[in-house]
Short mmCIF file of C-alpha atoms in Angstrom, two decimals:
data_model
loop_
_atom_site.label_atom_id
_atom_site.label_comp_id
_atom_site.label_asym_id
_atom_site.label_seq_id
_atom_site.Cartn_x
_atom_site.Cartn_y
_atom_site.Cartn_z
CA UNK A 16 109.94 148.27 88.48
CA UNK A 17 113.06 149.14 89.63
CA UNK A 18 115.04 152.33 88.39
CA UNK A 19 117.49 151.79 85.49
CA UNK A 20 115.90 148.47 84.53
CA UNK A 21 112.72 146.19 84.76
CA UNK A 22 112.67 143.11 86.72
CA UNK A 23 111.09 140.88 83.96
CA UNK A 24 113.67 139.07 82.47
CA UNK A 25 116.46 141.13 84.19
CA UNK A 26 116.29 144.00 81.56
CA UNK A 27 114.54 147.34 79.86
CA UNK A 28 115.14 148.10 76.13
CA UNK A 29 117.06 151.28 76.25
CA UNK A 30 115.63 154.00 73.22
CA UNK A 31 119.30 154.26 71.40
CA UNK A 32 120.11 150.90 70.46
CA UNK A 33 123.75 149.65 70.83
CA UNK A 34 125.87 148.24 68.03
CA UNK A 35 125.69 144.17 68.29
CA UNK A 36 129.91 143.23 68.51
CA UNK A 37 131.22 141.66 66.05
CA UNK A 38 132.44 138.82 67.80
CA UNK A 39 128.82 137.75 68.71
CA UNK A 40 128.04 137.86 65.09
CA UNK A 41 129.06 134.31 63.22
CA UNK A 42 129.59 133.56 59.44
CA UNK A 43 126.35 132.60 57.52
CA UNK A 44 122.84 133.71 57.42
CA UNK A 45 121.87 134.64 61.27
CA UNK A 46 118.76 135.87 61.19
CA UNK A 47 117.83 135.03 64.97
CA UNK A 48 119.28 136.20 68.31
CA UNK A 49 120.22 132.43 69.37
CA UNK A 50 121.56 131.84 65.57
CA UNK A 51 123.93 135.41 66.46
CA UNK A 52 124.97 134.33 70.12
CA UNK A 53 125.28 130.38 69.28
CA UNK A 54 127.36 129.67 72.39
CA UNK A 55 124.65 130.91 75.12
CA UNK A 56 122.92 129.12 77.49
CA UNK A 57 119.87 128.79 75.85
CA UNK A 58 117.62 127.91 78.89
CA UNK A 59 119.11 131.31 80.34
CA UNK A 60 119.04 133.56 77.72
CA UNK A 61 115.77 133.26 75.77
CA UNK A 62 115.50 135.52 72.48
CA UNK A 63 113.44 138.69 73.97
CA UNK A 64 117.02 138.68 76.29
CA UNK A 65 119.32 138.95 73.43
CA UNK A 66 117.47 141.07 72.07
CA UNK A 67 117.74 143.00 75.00
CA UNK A 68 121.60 142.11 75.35
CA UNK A 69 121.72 143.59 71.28
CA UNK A 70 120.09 146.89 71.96
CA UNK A 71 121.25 147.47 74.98
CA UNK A 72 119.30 148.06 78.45
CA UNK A 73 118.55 151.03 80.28
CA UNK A 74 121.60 152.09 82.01
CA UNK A 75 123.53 148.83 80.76
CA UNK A 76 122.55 147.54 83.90
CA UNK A 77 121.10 144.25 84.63
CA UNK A 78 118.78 143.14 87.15
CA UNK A 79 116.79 140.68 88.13
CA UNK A 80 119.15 137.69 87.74
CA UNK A 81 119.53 135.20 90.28
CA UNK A 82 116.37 133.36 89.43
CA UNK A 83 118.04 132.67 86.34
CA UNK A 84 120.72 131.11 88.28
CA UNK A 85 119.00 128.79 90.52
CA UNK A 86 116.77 127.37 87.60
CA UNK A 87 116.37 123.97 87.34
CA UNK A 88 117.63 124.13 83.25
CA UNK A 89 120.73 126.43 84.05
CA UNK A 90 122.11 123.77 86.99
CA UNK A 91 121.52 121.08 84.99
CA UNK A 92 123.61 122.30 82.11
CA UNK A 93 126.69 123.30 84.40
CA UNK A 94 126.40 119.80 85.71
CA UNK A 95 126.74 118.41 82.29
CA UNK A 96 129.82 120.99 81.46
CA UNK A 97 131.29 119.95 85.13
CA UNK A 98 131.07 116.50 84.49
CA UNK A 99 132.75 116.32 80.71
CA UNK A 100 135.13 118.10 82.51
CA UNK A 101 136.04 116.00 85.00
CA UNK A 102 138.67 117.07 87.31
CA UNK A 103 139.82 116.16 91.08
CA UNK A 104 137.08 116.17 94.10
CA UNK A 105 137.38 119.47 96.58
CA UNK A 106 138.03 119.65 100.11
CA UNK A 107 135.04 117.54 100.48
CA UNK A 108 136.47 114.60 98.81
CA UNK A 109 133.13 113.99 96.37
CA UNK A 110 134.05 112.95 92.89
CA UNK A 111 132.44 113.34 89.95
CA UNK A 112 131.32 109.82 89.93
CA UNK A 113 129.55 110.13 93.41
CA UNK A 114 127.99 112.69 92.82
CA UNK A 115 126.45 112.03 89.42
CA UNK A 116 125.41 108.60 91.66
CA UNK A 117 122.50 110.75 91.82
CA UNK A 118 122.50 114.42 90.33
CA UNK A 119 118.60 115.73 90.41
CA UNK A 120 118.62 115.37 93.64
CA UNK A 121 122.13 117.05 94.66
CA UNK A 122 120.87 119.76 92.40
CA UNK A 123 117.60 120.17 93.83
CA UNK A 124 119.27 120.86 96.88
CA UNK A 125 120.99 123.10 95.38
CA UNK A 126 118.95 125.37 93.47
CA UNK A 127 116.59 125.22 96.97
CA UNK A 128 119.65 126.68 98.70
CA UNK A 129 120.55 129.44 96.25
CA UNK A 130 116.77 130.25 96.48
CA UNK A 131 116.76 130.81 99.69
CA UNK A 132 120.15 132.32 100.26
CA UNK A 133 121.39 129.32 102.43
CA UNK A 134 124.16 128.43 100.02
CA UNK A 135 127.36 128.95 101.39
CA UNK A 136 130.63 127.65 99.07
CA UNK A 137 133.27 125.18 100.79
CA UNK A 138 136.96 125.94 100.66
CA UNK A 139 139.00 125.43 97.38
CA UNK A 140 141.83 123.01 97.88
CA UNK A 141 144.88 124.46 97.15
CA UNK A 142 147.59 122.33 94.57
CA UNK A 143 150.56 123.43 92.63
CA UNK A 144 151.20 122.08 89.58
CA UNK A 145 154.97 122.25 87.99
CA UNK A 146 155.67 125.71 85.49
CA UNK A 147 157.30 125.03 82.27
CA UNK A 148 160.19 127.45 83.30
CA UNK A 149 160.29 125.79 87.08
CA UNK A 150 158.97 126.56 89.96
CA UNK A 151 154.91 126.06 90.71
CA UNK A 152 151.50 127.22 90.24
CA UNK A 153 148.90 127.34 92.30
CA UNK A 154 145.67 126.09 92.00
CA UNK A 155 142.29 126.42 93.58
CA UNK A 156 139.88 123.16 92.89
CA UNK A 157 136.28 123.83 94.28
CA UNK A 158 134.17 121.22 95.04
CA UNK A 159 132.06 119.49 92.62
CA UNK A 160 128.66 121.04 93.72
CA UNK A 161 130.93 124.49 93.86
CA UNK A 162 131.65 124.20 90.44
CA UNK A 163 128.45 123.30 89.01
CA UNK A 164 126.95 126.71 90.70
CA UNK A 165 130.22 129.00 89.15
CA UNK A 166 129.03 127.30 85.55
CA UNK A 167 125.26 128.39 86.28
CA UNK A 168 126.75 131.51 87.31
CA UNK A 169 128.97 131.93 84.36
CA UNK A 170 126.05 131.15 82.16
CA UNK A 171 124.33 133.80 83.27
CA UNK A 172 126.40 136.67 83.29
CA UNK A 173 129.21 136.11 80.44
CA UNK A 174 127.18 137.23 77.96
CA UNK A 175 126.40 140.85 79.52
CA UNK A 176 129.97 141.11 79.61
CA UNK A 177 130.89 139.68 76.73
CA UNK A 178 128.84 141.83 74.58
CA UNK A 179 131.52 144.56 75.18
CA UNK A 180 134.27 143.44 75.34
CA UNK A 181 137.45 144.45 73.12
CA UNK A 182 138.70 142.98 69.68
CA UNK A 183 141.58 141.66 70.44
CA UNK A 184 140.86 140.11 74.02
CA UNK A 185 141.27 136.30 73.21
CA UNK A 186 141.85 134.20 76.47
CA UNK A 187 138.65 132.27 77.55
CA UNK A 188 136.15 134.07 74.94
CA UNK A 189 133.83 132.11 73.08
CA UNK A 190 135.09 131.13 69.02
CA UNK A 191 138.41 132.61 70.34
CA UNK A 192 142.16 131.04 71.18
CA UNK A 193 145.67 131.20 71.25
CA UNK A 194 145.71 130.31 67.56
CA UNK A 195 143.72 134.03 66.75
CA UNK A 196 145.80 135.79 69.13
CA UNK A 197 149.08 134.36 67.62
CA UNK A 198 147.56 135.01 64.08
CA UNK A 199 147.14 138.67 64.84
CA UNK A 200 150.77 139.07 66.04
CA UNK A 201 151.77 137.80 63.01
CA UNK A 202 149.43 140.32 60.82
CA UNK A 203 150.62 142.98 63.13
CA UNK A 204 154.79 142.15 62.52
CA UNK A 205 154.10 142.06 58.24
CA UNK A 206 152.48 145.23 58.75
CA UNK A 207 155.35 147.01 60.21
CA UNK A 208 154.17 146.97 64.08
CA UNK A 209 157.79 145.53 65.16
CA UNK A 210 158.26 147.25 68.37
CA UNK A 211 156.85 145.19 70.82
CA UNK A 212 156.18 145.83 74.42
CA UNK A 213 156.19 142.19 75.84
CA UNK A 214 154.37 142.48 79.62
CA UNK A 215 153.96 139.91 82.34
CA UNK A 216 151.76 140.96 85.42
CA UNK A 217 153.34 139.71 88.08
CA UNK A 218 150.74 137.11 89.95
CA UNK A 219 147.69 138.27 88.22
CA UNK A 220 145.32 135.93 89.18
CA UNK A 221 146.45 136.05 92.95
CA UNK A 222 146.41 139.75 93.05
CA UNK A 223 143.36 141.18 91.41
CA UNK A 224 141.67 143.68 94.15
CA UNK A 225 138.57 142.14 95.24
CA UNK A 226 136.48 146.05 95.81
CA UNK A 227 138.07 147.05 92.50
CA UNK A 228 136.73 144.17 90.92
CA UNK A 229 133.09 144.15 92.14
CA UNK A 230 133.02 147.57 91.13
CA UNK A 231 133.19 146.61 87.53
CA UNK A 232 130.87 143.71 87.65
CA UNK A 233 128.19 145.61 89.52
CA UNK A 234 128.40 147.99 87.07
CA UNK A 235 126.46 145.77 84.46
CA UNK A 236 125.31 143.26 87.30
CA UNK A 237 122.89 144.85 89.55
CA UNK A 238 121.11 142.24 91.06
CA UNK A 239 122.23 141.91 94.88
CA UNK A 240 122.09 138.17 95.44
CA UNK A 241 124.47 137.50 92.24
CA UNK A 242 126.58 140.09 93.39
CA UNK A 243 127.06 138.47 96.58
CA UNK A 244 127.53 135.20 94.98
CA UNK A 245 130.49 136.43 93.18
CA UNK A 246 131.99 137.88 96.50
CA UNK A 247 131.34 134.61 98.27
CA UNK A 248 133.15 133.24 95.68
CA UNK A 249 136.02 135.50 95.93
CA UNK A 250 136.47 135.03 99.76
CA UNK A 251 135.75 131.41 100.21
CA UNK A 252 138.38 129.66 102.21
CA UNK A 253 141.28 128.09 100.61
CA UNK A 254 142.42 124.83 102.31
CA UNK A 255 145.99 123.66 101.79
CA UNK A 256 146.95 120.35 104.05
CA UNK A 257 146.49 121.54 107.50
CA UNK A 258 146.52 125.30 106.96
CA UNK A 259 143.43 127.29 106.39
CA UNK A 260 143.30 131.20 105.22
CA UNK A 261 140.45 133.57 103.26
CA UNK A 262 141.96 135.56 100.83
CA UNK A 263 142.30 139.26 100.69
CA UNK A 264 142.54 139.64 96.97
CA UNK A 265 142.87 137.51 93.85
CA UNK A 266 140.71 134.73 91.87
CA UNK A 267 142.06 131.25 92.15
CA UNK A 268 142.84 129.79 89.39
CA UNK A 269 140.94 126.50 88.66
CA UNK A 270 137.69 128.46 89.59
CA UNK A 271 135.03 127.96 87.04
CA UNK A 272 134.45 131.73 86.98
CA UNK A 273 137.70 133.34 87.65
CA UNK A 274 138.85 133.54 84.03
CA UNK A 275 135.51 136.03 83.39
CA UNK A 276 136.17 137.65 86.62
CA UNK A 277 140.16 137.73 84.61
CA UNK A 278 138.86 139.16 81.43
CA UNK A 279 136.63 141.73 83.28
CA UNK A 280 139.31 143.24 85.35
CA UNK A 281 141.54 143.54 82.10
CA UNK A 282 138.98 145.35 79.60
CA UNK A 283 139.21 149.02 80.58
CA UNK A 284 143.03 148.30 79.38
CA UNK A 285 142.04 146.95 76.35
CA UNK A 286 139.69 149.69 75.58
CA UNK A 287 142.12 152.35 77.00
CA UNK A 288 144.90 150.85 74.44
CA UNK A 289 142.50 150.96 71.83
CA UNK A 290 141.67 154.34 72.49
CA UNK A 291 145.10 155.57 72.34
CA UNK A 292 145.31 154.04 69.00
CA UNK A 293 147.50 150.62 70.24
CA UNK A 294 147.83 147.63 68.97
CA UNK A 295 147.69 145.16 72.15
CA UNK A 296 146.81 141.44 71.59
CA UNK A 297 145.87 140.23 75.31
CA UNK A 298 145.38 136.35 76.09
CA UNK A 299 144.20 136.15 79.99
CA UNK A 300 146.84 137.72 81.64
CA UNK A 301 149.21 137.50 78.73
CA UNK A 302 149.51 140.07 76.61
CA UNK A 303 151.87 141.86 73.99
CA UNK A 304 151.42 145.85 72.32
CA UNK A 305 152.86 145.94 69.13
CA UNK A 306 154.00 149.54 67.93
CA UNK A 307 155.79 150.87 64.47
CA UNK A 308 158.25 152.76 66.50
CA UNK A 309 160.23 152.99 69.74
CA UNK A 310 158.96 155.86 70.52
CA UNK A 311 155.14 154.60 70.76
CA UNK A 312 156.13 151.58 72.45
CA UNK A 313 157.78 153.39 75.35
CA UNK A 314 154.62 155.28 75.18
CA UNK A 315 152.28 152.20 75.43
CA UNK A 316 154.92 150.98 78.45
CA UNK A 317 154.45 153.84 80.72
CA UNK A 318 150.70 154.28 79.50
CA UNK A 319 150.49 150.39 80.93
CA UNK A 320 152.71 151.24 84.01
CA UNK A 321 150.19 153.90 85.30
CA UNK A 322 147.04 151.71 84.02
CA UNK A 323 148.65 148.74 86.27
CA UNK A 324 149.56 150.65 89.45
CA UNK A 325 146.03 152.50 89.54
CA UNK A 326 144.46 148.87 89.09
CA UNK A 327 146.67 147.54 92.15
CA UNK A 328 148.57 145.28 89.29
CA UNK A 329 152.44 145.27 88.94
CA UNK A 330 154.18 144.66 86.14
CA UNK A 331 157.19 142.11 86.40
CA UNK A 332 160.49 144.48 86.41
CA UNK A 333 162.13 141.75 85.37
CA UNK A 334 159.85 140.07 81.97
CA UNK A 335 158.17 143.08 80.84
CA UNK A 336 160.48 144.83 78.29
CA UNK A 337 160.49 146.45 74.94
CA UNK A 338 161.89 144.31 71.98
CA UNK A 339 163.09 145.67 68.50
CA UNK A 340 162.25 142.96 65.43
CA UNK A 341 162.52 145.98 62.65
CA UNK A 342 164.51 145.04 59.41
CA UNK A 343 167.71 147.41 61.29
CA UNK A 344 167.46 145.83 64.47
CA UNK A 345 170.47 143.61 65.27
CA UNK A 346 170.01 139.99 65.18
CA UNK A 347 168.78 138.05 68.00
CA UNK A 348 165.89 140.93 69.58
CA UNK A 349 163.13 138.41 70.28
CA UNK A 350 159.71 138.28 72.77
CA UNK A 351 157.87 135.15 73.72
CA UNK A 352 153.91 134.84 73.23
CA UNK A 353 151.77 132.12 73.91
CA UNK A 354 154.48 129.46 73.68
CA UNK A 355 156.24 130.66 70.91
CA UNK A 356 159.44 132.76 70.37
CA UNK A 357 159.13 135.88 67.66
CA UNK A 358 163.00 136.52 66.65
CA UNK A 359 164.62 138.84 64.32
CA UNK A 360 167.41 136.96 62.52
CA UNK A 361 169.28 137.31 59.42
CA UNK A 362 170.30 134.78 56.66
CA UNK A 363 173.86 134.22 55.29
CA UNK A 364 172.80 136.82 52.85
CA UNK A 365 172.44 139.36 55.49
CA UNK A 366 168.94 139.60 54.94
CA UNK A 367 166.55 139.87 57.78
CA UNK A 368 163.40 137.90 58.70
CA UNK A 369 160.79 137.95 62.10
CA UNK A 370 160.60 133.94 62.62
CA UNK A 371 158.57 131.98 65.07
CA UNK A 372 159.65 129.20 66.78
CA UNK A 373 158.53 127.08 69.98
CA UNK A 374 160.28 128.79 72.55
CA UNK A 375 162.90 126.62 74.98
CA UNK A 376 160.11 125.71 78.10
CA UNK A 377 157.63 124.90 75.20
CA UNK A 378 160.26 122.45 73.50
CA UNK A 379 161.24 121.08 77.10
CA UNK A 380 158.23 120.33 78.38
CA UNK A 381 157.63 118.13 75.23
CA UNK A 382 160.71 116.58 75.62
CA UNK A 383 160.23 115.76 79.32
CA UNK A 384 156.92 113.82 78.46
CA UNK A 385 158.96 112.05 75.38
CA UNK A 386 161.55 110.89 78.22
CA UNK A 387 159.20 109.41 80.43
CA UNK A 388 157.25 107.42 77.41
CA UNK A 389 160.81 106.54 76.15
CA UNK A 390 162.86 104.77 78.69
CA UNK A 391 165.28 102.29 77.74
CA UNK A 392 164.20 100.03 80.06
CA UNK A 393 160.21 100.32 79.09
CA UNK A 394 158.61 97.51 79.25
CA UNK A 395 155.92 97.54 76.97
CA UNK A 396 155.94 96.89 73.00
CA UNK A 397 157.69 99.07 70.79
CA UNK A 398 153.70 99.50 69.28
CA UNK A 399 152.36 100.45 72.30
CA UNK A 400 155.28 102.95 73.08
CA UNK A 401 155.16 104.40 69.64
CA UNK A 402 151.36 104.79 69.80
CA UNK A 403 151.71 106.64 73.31
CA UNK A 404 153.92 108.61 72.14
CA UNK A 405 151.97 109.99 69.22
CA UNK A 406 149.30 110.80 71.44
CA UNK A 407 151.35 113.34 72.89
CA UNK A 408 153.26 114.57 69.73
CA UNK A 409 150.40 115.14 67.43
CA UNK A 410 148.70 117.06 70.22
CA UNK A 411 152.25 119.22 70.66
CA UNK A 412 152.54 119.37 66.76
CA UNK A 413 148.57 120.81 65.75
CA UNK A 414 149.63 124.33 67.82
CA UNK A 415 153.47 124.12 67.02
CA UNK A 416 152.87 123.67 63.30
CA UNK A 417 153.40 127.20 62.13
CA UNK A 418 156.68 127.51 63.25
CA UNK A 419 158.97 129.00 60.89
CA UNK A 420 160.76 126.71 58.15
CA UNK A 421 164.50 126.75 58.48
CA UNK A 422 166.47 127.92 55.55
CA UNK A 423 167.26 125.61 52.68
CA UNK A 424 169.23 122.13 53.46
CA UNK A 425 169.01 122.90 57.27
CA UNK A 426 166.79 121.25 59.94
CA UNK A 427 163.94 122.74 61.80
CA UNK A 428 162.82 122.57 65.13
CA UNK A 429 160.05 120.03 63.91
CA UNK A 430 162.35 117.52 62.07
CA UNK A 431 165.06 117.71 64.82
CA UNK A 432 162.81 116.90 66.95
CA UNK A 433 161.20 113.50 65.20
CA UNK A 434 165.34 113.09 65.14
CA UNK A 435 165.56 113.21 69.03
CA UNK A 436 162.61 111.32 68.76
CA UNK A 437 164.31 107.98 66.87
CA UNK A 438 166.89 108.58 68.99
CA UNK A 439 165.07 107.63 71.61
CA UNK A 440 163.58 104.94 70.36
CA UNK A 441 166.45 103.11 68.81
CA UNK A 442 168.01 103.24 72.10
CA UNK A 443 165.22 101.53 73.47
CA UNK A 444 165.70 98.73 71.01
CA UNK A 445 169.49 99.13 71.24
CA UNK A 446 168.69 97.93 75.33
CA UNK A 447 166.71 94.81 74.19
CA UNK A 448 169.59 93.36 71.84
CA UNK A 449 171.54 93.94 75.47
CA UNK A 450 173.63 96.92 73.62
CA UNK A 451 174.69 99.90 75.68
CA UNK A 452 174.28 103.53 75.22
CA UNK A 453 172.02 105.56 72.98
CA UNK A 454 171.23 104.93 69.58
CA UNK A 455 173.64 105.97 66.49
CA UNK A 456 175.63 104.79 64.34
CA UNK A 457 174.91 101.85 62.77
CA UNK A 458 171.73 101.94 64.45
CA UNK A 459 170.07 104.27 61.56
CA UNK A 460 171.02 101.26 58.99
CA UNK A 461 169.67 98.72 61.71
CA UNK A 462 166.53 100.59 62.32
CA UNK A 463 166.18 103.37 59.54
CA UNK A 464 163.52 106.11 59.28
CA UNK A 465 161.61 104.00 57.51
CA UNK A 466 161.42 101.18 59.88
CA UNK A 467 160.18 103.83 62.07
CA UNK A 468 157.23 105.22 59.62
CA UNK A 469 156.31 101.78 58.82
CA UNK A 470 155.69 100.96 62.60
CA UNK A 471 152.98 104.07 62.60
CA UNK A 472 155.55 106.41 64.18
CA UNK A 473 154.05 110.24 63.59
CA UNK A 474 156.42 112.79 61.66
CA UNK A 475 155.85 116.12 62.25
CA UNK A 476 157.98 116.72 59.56
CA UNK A 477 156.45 114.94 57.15
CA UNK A 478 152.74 116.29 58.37
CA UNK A 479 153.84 119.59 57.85
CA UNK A 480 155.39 118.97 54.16
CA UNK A 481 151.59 117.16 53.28
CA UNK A 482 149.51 120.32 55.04
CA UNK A 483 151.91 122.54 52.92
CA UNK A 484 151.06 120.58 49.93
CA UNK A 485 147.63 120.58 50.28
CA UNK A 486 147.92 124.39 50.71
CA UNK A 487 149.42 125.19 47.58
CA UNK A 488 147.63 122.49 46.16
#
């Protein structure tokens, strides 16, 4: 046995239990360990391991682990989770559908290579994709086979993590989202927390120190094979065109483990901010601290200024500020949170409200996939368009939904939008009766909202009046 832990199943029962989070704990009668951590990899973590995860090992450190990796169970269930999600072929051009041409065998070799220690990772390919506010984001896309070993790797180590990890951490955490992290924001601003520190770390993912890092997985992760399995991960090449280079920090994004790598760098600031008694609401690399006065927000700021320059992090000088949304504050203070806008704003009776709205990239980046779906000179069926375009506003719509209503005989942001919508639409048909311009006018008697409704075109308007209904109701 080695100190601090056994090597049988990668852990010793510690003699003071530790308190099982509540986020491992679900709704109903769970009266097993698999039943209380439903989202594990159950041909990883069999139920004398949760037990162990619940009340805790000796030391909190875990070892014996990479057998757990390499098993045959564990690869084939990252295959499976690779495959449903799809995604481009790596630097080695292999796509999911060659390789799943034949998969035992690929991960035989595999799981004979991690074994052994002969597995080496391939470069990432690098990609940028467009930002909603312009410019690009980079990307990292493994190889297939690359992938599939991060997911075994994942499996085996989130939970250890996991088990400790703050409250109100929601980015990539199992039975969490945006929608929670939004929903606490909004408990926080009734309650009187309307002084907001809004943050953006500048490059996060690209800039996370790779020593600092492995110093917080190994301490929970003491097995010496997984630990160099992360690093190899963290300093494989990165391929983009001709141009090769191995990073010196960072966790490319796209990387099947970097967003637990993310969250792991990021929860000694969530538990410091709890400590201090702070309300911060952290998504990934996203994150808000909502305070009842100015005076504890600038607090919380310079508390996260030091936190950030200790952890080789910097703060953006440029997004990160302190907003005011308190009932005094004058009109127009706002921050932006997962999409969404949080405003102070007053009514013509001078009273003043905190709304929520989709902010401006959120609104134009649905508006730039309306346009292309929407052209005038589209050739398809005005069916086929309208159905196409549902796709993508019911999708837009079920996370936009709870933005705020607009006062009394005004349009909101939703029914504006199904506006621009018809708009666009009429001037399509405008185009096929050889008519120029957009549509107006006489168009709404030619082709009226109800035209529109009866051809199966999707209101959010109208959805949100019926969920409202059925609310009350």
């Amino acid at each position: 046995m080695q100190e601090g832990g056994s090597v049988k199943d990668g852990q010793a029962q510690d003699s003071n239990p530790a308190a099982v989070p509540s986020a491992a704990i679900q709704a109903g009668e769970a009266t097993t360990p698999h039943e209380r951590w439903p989202w594990v990899e159950a041909s990883v973590w069999t139920e004398r391991m949760l037990m162990a995860l619940e009340q805790g090992v000796k030391g909190e450190v875990w070892f014996s682990l990479m057998d757990k990796v390499w098993s045959d169970r564990n690869l084939w269930s990252a295959w499976c989770e690779v495959a449903a999600n799809e995604g481009s072929a790596g630097v080695d051009h292999e796509t999911i559908a060659m390789f799943e041409k034949d998969p035992q065998a690929k991960l035989k070799e595999l799981s004979k290579q991690l074994r052994t220690g002969t597995y080496r990772p391939q470069a990432v390919r690098r990609v940028y994709i467009p930002k909603a506010g312009g410019g690009e984001r980079p990307l990292g896309i493994p190889t297939v086979r690359d992938r599939v070993v991060q997911a075994a790797l994942r499996h085996v180590l989130e939970p250890i993590f996991e088990r400790d990890f703050a409250r109100h951490s929601y980015g990539f955490r199992p039975g969490k989202g945006c929608k929670d992290a939004l929903r606490r924001v909004d408990e926080l601003l009734k309650a009187g927390y309307t002084h907001v520190v809004d943050a953006d770390l500048k490059g996060y993912f690209d800039s996370i120190p790779h020593e600092q890092l492995m110093t917080r997985v190994r301490a929970k992760a003491a097995d010496g094979k997984v630990l160099k399995l992360v690093e190899a991960f963290l300093t494989q090449g990165v391929m983009e065109g001709l141009s090769h280079w191995t990073p010196k920090s960072g966790s490319p994004q796209g990387a099947v483990i970097s967003p637990l790598l993310s969250n792991i760098y990021l929860d000694p600031l969530d538990h410091l901010m709890e400590q201090q008694g702070l309300e911060m609401v952290r998504y990934a690399d996203d994150f808000v601290i909502l305070c009842r006065n100015e005076a504890e927000a600038e607090r919380a700021l310079e508390t996260v200024r030091e936190w950030t320059a200790q952890a080789g992090l910097m703060l953006h000088p440029d997004k990160t500020q302190v907003a005011n949304l308190s009932p005094t504050a004058r009109e127009g203070e706002a921050f932006e949170f997962l999409g969404y806008r949080f405003k102070q704003e007053r009514s013509k009776t001078g009273q003043g409200r905190i709304t929520r709205q989709p902010r401006e990239k959120s609104l134009a980046k649905l508006k730039d996939a309306i346009r292309g779906k929407t052209r005038r000179a589209h050739g398809q069926s005005l069916a086929d368009i309208i159905a196409s375009v549902n796709l993508t506003v019911k999708g837009w719509y079920a996370y936009f939904k709870h933005a705020s209503r607009a006062e009394p005989r005004r349009p909101d942001t939703l029914e504006r939008l199904d506006q621009w919508i018809r708009m666009r639409l009429r001037s399509i048909l405008r185009k096929r009766m050889h008519l120029p311009g957009r549509g107006r006018g006489k168009d709404h008697y030619r082709w009226p909202n109800k035209f529109f409704e009866a051809a199966g075109l999707f209101s959010m308007a109208k959805a949100r009046r019926s969920h409202h209904q059925s609310a009350m109701r």
